PDB file of C-alpha atoms in Angstrom:
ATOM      1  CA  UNK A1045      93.753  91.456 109.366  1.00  0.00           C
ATOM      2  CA  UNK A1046      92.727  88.539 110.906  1.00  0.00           C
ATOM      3  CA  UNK A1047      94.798  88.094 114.500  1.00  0.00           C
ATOM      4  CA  UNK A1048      93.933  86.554 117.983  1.00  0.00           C
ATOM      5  CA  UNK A1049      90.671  85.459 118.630  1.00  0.00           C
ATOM      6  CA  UNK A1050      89.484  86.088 115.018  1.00  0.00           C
ATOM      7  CA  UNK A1051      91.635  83.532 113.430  1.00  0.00           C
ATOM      8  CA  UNK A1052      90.129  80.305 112.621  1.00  0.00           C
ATOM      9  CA  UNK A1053      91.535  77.095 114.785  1.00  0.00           C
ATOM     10  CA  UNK A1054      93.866  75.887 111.678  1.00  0.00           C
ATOM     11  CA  UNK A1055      94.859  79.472 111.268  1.00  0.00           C
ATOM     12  CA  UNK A1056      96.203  79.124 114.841  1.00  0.00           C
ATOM     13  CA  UNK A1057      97.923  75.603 114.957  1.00  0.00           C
ATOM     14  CA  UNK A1058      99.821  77.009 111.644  1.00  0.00           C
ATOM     15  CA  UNK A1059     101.273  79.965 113.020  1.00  0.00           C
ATOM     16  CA  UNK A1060     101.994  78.162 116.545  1.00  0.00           C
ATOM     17  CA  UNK A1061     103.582  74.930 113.980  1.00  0.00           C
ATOM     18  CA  UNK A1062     105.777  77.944 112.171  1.00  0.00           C
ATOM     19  CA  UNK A1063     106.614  79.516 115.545  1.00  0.00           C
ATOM     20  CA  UNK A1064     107.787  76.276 117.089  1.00  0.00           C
ATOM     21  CA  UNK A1065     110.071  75.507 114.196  1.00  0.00           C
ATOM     22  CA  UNK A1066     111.290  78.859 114.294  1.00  0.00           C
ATOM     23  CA  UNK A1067     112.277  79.175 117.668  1.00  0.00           C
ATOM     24  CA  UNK A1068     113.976  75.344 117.755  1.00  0.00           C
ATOM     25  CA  UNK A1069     115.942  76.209 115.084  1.00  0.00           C
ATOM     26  CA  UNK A1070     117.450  79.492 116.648  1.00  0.00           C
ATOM     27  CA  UNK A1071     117.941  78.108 119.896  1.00  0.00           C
ATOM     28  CA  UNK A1072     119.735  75.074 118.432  1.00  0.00           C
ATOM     29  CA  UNK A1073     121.694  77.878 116.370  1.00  0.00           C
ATOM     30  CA  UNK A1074     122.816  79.735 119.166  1.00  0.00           C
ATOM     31  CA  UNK A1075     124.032  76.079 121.014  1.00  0.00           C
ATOM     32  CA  UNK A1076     125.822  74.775 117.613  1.00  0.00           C
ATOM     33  CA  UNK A1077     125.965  77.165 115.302  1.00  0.00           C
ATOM     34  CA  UNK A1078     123.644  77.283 111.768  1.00  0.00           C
ATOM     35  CA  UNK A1079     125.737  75.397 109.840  1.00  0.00           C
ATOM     36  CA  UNK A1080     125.696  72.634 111.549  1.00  0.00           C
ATOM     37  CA  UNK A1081     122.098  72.238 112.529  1.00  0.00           C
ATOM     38  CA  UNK A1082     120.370  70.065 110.608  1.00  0.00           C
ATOM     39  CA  UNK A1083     116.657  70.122 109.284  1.00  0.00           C
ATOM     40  CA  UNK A1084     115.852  66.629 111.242  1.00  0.00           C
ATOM     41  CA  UNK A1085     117.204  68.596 114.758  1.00  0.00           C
ATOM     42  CA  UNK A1086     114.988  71.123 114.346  1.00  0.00           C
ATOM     43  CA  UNK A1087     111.977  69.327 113.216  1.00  0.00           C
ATOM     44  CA  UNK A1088     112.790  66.820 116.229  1.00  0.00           C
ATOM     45  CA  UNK A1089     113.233  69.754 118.728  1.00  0.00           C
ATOM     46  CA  UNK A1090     109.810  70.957 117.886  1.00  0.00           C
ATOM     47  CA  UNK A1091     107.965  67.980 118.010  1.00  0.00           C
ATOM     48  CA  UNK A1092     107.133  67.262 113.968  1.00  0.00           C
ATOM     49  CA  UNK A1093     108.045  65.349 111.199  1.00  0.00           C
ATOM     50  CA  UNK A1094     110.956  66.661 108.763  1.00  0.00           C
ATOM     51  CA  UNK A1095     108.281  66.527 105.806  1.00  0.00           C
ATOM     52  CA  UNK A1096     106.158  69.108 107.869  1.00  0.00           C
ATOM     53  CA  UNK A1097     109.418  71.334 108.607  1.00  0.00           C
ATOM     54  CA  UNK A1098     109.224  72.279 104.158  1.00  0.00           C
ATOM     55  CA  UNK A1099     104.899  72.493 104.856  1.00  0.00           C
ATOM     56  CA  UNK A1100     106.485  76.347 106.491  1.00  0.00           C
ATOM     57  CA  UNK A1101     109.730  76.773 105.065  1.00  0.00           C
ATOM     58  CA  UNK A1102     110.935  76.740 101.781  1.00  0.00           C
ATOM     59  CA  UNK A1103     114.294  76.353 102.442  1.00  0.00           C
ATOM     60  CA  UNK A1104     116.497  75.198 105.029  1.00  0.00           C
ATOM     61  CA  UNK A1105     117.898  78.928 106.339  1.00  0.00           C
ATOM     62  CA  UNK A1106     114.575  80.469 106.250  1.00  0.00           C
ATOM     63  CA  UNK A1107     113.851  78.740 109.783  1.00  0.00           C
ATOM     64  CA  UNK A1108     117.139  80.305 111.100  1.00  0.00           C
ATOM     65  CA  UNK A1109     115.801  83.831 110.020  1.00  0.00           C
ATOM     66  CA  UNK A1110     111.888  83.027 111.188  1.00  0.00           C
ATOM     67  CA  UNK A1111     111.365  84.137 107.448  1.00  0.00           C
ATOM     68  CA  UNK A1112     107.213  83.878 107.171  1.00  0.00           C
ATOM     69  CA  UNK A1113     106.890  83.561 103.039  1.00  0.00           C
ATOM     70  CA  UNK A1114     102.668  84.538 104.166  1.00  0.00           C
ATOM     71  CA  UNK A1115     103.646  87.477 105.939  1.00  0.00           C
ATOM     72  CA  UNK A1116     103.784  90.220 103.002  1.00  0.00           C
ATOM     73  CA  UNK A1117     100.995  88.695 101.322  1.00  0.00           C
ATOM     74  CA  UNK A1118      98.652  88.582 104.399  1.00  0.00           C
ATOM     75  CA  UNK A1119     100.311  92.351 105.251  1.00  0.00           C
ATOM     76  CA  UNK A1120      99.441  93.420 101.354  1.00  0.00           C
ATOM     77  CA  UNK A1121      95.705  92.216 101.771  1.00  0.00           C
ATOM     78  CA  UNK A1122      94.980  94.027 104.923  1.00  0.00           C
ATOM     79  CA  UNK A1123      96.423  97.001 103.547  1.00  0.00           C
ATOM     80  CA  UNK A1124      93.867  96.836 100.788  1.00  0.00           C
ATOM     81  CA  UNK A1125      91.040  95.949 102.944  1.00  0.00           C
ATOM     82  CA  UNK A1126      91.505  98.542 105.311  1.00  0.00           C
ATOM     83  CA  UNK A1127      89.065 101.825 105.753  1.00  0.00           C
ATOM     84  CA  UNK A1128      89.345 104.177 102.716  1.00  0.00           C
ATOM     85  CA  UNK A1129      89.348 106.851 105.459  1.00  0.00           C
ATOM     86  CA  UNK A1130      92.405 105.465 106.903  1.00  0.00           C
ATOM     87  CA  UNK A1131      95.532 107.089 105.934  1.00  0.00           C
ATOM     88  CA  UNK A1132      98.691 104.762 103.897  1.00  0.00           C
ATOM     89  CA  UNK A1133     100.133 105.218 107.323  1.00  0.00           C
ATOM     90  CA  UNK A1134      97.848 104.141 109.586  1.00  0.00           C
ATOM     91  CA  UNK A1135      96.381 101.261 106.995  1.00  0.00           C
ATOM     92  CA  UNK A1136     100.339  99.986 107.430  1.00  0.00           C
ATOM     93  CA  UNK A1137     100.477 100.842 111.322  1.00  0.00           C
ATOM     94  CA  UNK A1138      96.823  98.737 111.811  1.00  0.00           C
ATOM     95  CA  UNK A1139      98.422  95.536 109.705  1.00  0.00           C
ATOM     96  CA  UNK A1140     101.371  95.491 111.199  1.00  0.00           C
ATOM     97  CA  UNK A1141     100.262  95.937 115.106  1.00  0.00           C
ATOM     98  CA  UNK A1142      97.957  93.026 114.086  1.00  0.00           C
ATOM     99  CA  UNK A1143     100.782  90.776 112.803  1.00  0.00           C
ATOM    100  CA  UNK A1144     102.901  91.285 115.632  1.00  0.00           C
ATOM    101  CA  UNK A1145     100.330  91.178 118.478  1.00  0.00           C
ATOM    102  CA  UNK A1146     102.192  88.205 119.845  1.00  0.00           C
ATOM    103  CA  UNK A1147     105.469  88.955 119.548  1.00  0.00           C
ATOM    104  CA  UNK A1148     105.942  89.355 123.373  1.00  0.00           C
ATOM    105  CA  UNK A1149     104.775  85.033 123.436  1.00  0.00           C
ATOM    106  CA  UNK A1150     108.500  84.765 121.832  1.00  0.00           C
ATOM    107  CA  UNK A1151     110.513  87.232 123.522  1.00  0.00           C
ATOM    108  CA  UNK A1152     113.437  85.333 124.260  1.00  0.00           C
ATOM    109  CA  UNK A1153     113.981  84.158 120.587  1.00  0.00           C
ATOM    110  CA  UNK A1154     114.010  87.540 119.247  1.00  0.00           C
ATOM    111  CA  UNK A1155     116.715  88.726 121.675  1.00  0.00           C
ATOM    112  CA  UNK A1156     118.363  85.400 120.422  1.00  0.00           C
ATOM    113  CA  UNK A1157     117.974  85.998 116.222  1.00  0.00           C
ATOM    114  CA  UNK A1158     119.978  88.825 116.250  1.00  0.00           C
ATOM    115  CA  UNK A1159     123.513  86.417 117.867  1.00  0.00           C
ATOM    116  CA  UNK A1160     122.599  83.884 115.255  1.00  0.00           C
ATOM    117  CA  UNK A1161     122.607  86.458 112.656  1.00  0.00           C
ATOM    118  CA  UNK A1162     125.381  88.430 113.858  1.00  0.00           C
ATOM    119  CA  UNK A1163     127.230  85.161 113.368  1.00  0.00           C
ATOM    120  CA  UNK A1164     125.943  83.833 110.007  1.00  0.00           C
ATOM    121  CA  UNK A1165     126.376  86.693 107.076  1.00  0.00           C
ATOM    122  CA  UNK A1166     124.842  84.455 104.623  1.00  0.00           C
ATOM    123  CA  UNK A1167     121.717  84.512 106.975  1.00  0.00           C
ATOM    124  CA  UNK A1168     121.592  87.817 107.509  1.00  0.00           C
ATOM    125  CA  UNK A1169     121.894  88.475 103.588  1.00  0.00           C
ATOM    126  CA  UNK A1170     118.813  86.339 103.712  1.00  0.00           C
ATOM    127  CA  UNK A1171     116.630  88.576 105.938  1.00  0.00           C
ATOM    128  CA  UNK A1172     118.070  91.596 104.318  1.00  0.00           C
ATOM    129  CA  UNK A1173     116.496  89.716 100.752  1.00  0.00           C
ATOM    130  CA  UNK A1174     113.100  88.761 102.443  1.00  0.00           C
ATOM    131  CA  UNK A1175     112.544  92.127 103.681  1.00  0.00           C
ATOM    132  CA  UNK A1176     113.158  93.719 100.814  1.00  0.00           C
ATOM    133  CA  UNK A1177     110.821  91.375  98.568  1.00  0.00           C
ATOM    134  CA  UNK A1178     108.200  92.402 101.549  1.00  0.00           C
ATOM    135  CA  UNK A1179     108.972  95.889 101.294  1.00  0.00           C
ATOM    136  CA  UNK A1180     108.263  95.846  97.229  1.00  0.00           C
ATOM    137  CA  UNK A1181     104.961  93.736  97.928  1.00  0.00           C
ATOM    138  CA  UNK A1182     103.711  96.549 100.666  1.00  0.00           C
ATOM    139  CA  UNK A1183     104.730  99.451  97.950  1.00  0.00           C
ATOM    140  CA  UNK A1184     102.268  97.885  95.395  1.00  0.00           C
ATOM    141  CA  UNK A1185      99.828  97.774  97.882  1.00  0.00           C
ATOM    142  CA  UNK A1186      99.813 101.125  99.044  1.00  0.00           C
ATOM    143  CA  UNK A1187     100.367 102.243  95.278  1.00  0.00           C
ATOM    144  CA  UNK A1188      96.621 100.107  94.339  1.00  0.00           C
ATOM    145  CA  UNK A1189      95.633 101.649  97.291  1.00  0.00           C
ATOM    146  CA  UNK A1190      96.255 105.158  96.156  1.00  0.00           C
ATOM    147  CA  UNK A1191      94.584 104.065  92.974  1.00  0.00           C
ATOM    148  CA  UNK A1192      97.801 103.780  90.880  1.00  0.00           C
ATOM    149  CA  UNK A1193      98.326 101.657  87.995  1.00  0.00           C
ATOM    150  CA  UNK A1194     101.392  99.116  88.634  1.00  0.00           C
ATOM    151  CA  UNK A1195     103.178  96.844  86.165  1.00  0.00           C
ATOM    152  CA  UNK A1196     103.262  93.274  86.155  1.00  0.00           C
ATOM    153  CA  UNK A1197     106.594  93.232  84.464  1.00  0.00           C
ATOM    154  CA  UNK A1198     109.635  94.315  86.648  1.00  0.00           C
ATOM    155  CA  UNK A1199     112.023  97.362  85.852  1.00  0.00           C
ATOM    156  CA  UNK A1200     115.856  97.709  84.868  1.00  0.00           C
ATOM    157  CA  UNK A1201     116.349  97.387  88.502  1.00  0.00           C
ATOM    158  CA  UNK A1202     114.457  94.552  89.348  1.00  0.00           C
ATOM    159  CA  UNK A1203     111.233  96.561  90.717  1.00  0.00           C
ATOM    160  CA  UNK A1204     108.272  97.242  90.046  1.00  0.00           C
ATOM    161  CA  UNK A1205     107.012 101.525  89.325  1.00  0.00           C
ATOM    162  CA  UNK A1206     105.100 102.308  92.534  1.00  0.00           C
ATOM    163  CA  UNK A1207     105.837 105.362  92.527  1.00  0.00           C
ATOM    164  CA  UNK A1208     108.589 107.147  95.235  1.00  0.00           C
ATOM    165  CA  UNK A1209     105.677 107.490  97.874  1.00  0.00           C
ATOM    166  CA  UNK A1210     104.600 103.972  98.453  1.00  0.00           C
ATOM    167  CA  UNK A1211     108.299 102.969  98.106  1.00  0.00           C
ATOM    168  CA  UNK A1212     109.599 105.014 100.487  1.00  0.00           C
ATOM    169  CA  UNK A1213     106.586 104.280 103.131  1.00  0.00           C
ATOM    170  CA  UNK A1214     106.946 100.322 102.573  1.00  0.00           C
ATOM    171  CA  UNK A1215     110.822 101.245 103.278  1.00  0.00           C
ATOM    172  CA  UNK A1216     110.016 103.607 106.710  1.00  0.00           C
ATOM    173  CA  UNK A1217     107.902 100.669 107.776  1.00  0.00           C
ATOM    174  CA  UNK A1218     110.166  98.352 107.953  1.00  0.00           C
ATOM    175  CA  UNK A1219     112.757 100.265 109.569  1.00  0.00           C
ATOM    176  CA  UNK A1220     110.120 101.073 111.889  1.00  0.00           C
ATOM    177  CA  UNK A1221     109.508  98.088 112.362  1.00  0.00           C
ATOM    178  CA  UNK A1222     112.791  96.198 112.684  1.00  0.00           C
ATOM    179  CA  UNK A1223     113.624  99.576 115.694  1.00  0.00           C
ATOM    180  CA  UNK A1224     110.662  98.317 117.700  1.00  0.00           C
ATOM    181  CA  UNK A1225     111.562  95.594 118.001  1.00  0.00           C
ATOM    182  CA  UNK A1226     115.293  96.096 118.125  1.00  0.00           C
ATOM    183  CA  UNK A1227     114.205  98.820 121.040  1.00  0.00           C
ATOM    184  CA  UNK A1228     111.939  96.207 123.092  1.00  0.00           C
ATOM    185  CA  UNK A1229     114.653  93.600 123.251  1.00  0.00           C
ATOM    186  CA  UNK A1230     117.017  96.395 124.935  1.00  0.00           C
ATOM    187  CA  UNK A1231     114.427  97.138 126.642  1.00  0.00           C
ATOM    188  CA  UNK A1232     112.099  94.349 127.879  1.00  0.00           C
ATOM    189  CA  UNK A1233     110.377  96.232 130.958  1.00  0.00           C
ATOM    190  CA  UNK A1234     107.932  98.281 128.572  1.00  0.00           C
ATOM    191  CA  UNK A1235     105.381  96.065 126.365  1.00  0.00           C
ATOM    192  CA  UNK A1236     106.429  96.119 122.877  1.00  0.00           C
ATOM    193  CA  UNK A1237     102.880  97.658 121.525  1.00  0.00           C
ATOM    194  CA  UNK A1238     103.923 100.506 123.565  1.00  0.00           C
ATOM    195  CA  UNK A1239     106.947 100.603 121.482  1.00  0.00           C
ATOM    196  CA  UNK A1240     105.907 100.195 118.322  1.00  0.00           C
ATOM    197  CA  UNK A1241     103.213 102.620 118.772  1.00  0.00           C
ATOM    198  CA  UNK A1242     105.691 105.282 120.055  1.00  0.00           C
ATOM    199  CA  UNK A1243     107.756 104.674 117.128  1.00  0.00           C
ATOM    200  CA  UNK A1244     104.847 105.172 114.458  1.00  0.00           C
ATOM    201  CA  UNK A1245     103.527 108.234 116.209  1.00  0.00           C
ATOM    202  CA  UNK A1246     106.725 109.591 115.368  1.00  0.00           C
ATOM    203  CA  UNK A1247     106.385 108.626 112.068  1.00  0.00           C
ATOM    204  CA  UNK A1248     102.620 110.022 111.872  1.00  0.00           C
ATOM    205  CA  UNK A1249     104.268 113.257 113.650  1.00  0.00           C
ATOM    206  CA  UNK A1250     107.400 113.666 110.566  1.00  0.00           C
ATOM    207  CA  UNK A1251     109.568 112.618 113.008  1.00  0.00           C
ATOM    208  CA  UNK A1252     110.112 116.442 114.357  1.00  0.00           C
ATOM    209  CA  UNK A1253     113.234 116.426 116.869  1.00  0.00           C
ATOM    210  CA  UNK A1254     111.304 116.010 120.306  1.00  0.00           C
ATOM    211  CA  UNK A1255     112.491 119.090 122.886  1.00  0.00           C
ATOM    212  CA  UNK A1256     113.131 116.594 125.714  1.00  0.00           C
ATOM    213  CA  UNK A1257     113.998 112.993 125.707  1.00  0.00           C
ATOM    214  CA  UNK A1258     110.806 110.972 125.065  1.00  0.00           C
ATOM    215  CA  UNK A1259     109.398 108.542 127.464  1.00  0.00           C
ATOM    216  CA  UNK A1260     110.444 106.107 125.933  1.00  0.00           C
ATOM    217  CA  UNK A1261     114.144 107.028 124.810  1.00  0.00           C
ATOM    218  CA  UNK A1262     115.783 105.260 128.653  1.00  0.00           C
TER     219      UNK A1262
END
């Protein structure tokens, strides 16, 4: 995956545009609460144009939520294009280390989501609906990667037949994910790849009941 130095210049200013909206519009969340922030305050607040706020959101909450609609679809190609002698795991661990390599750039707006959420439900029902559409994309891509066949069409439930492996890994990953960085907000002192590497080494490990606290459990 493409991250850091490796991404092209427009790569760059698009992610930093995205960030910037993001972060005005959970700051100016926490001050006045969602519902009564407006799509010209954050675009203001972040230095663009209201027509540029829809260029990275698709709707007006996704900002709120820092919802990335290019996440699981730059996640999902990484996991394809990673080394065949890579396990599912560590093809997921690699893509997602690379996506949030500068998550520590926006540390105070992550310990901030969480109020904003806490105090909008219909905003936290839409996280809890992105990450599951990103969780279904990152099953299909570990199920291709395994060499399985998946539908186009959807199921009864509304899912696609990846098979319980690659559905349940997508679904560890996220919670892995979300408890780094739930962890490195509680506890800012220790850099969050630290973290998040702890937490999949667990994973890697089948999360066998350590015999002493870990390092990192303070």
């Amino acid at each position: 995956m493409e991250s850091g130095a490796a991404l092209g210049l427009r790569e760059r200013k698009k992610r930093a545009t995205r960030a910037a909206l993001g972060e005005a519009a959970v700051r100016l969340a926490v001050e006045h609460g969602a519902e009564n922030v407006t799509v010209e305050m954050i675009s203001e607040a972040a230095g663009v144009s209201p027509r540029t706020f829809f260029n990275y959101f698709t709707a007006h909450d996704d900002a709120f939520a820092m919802i990335d609609a290019d996440l699981g679809p730059r996640v999902t190609r990484a996991v394809l294009a990673a080394p065949v002698t890579l396990s599912p795991l560590e093809a997921l661990r690699t893509a997602l280390a690379a996506e949030l390599a500068d998550i520590e750039s926006q540390s105070e707006v992550w310990t901030l989501l969480p109020v904003v959420l806490d105090r909008s439900p219909r905003l936290l029902a839409r996280v809890m609906a992105a990450q599951a559409g990103q969780e279904q994309e990152l099953a299909r891509a570990i199920a291709v990667r395994q060499g399985r066949e998946v539908p186009d069409t959807t199921d009864v439930c509304g899912g696609r037949d990846t098979g319980l492996y690659a559905q349940l890994l997508a679904g560890v990953a996220g919670t892995a994910v979300r408890v780094s960085v739930g962890h490195w907000c509680s506890h800012p002192e220790r850099p969050f790849a630290e973290v998040f590497h702890e937490v999949f080494d667990q994973l890697a490990a089948g999360l066998t009941a350590p015999l002493a606290p870990a390092g990192g459990d303070r």
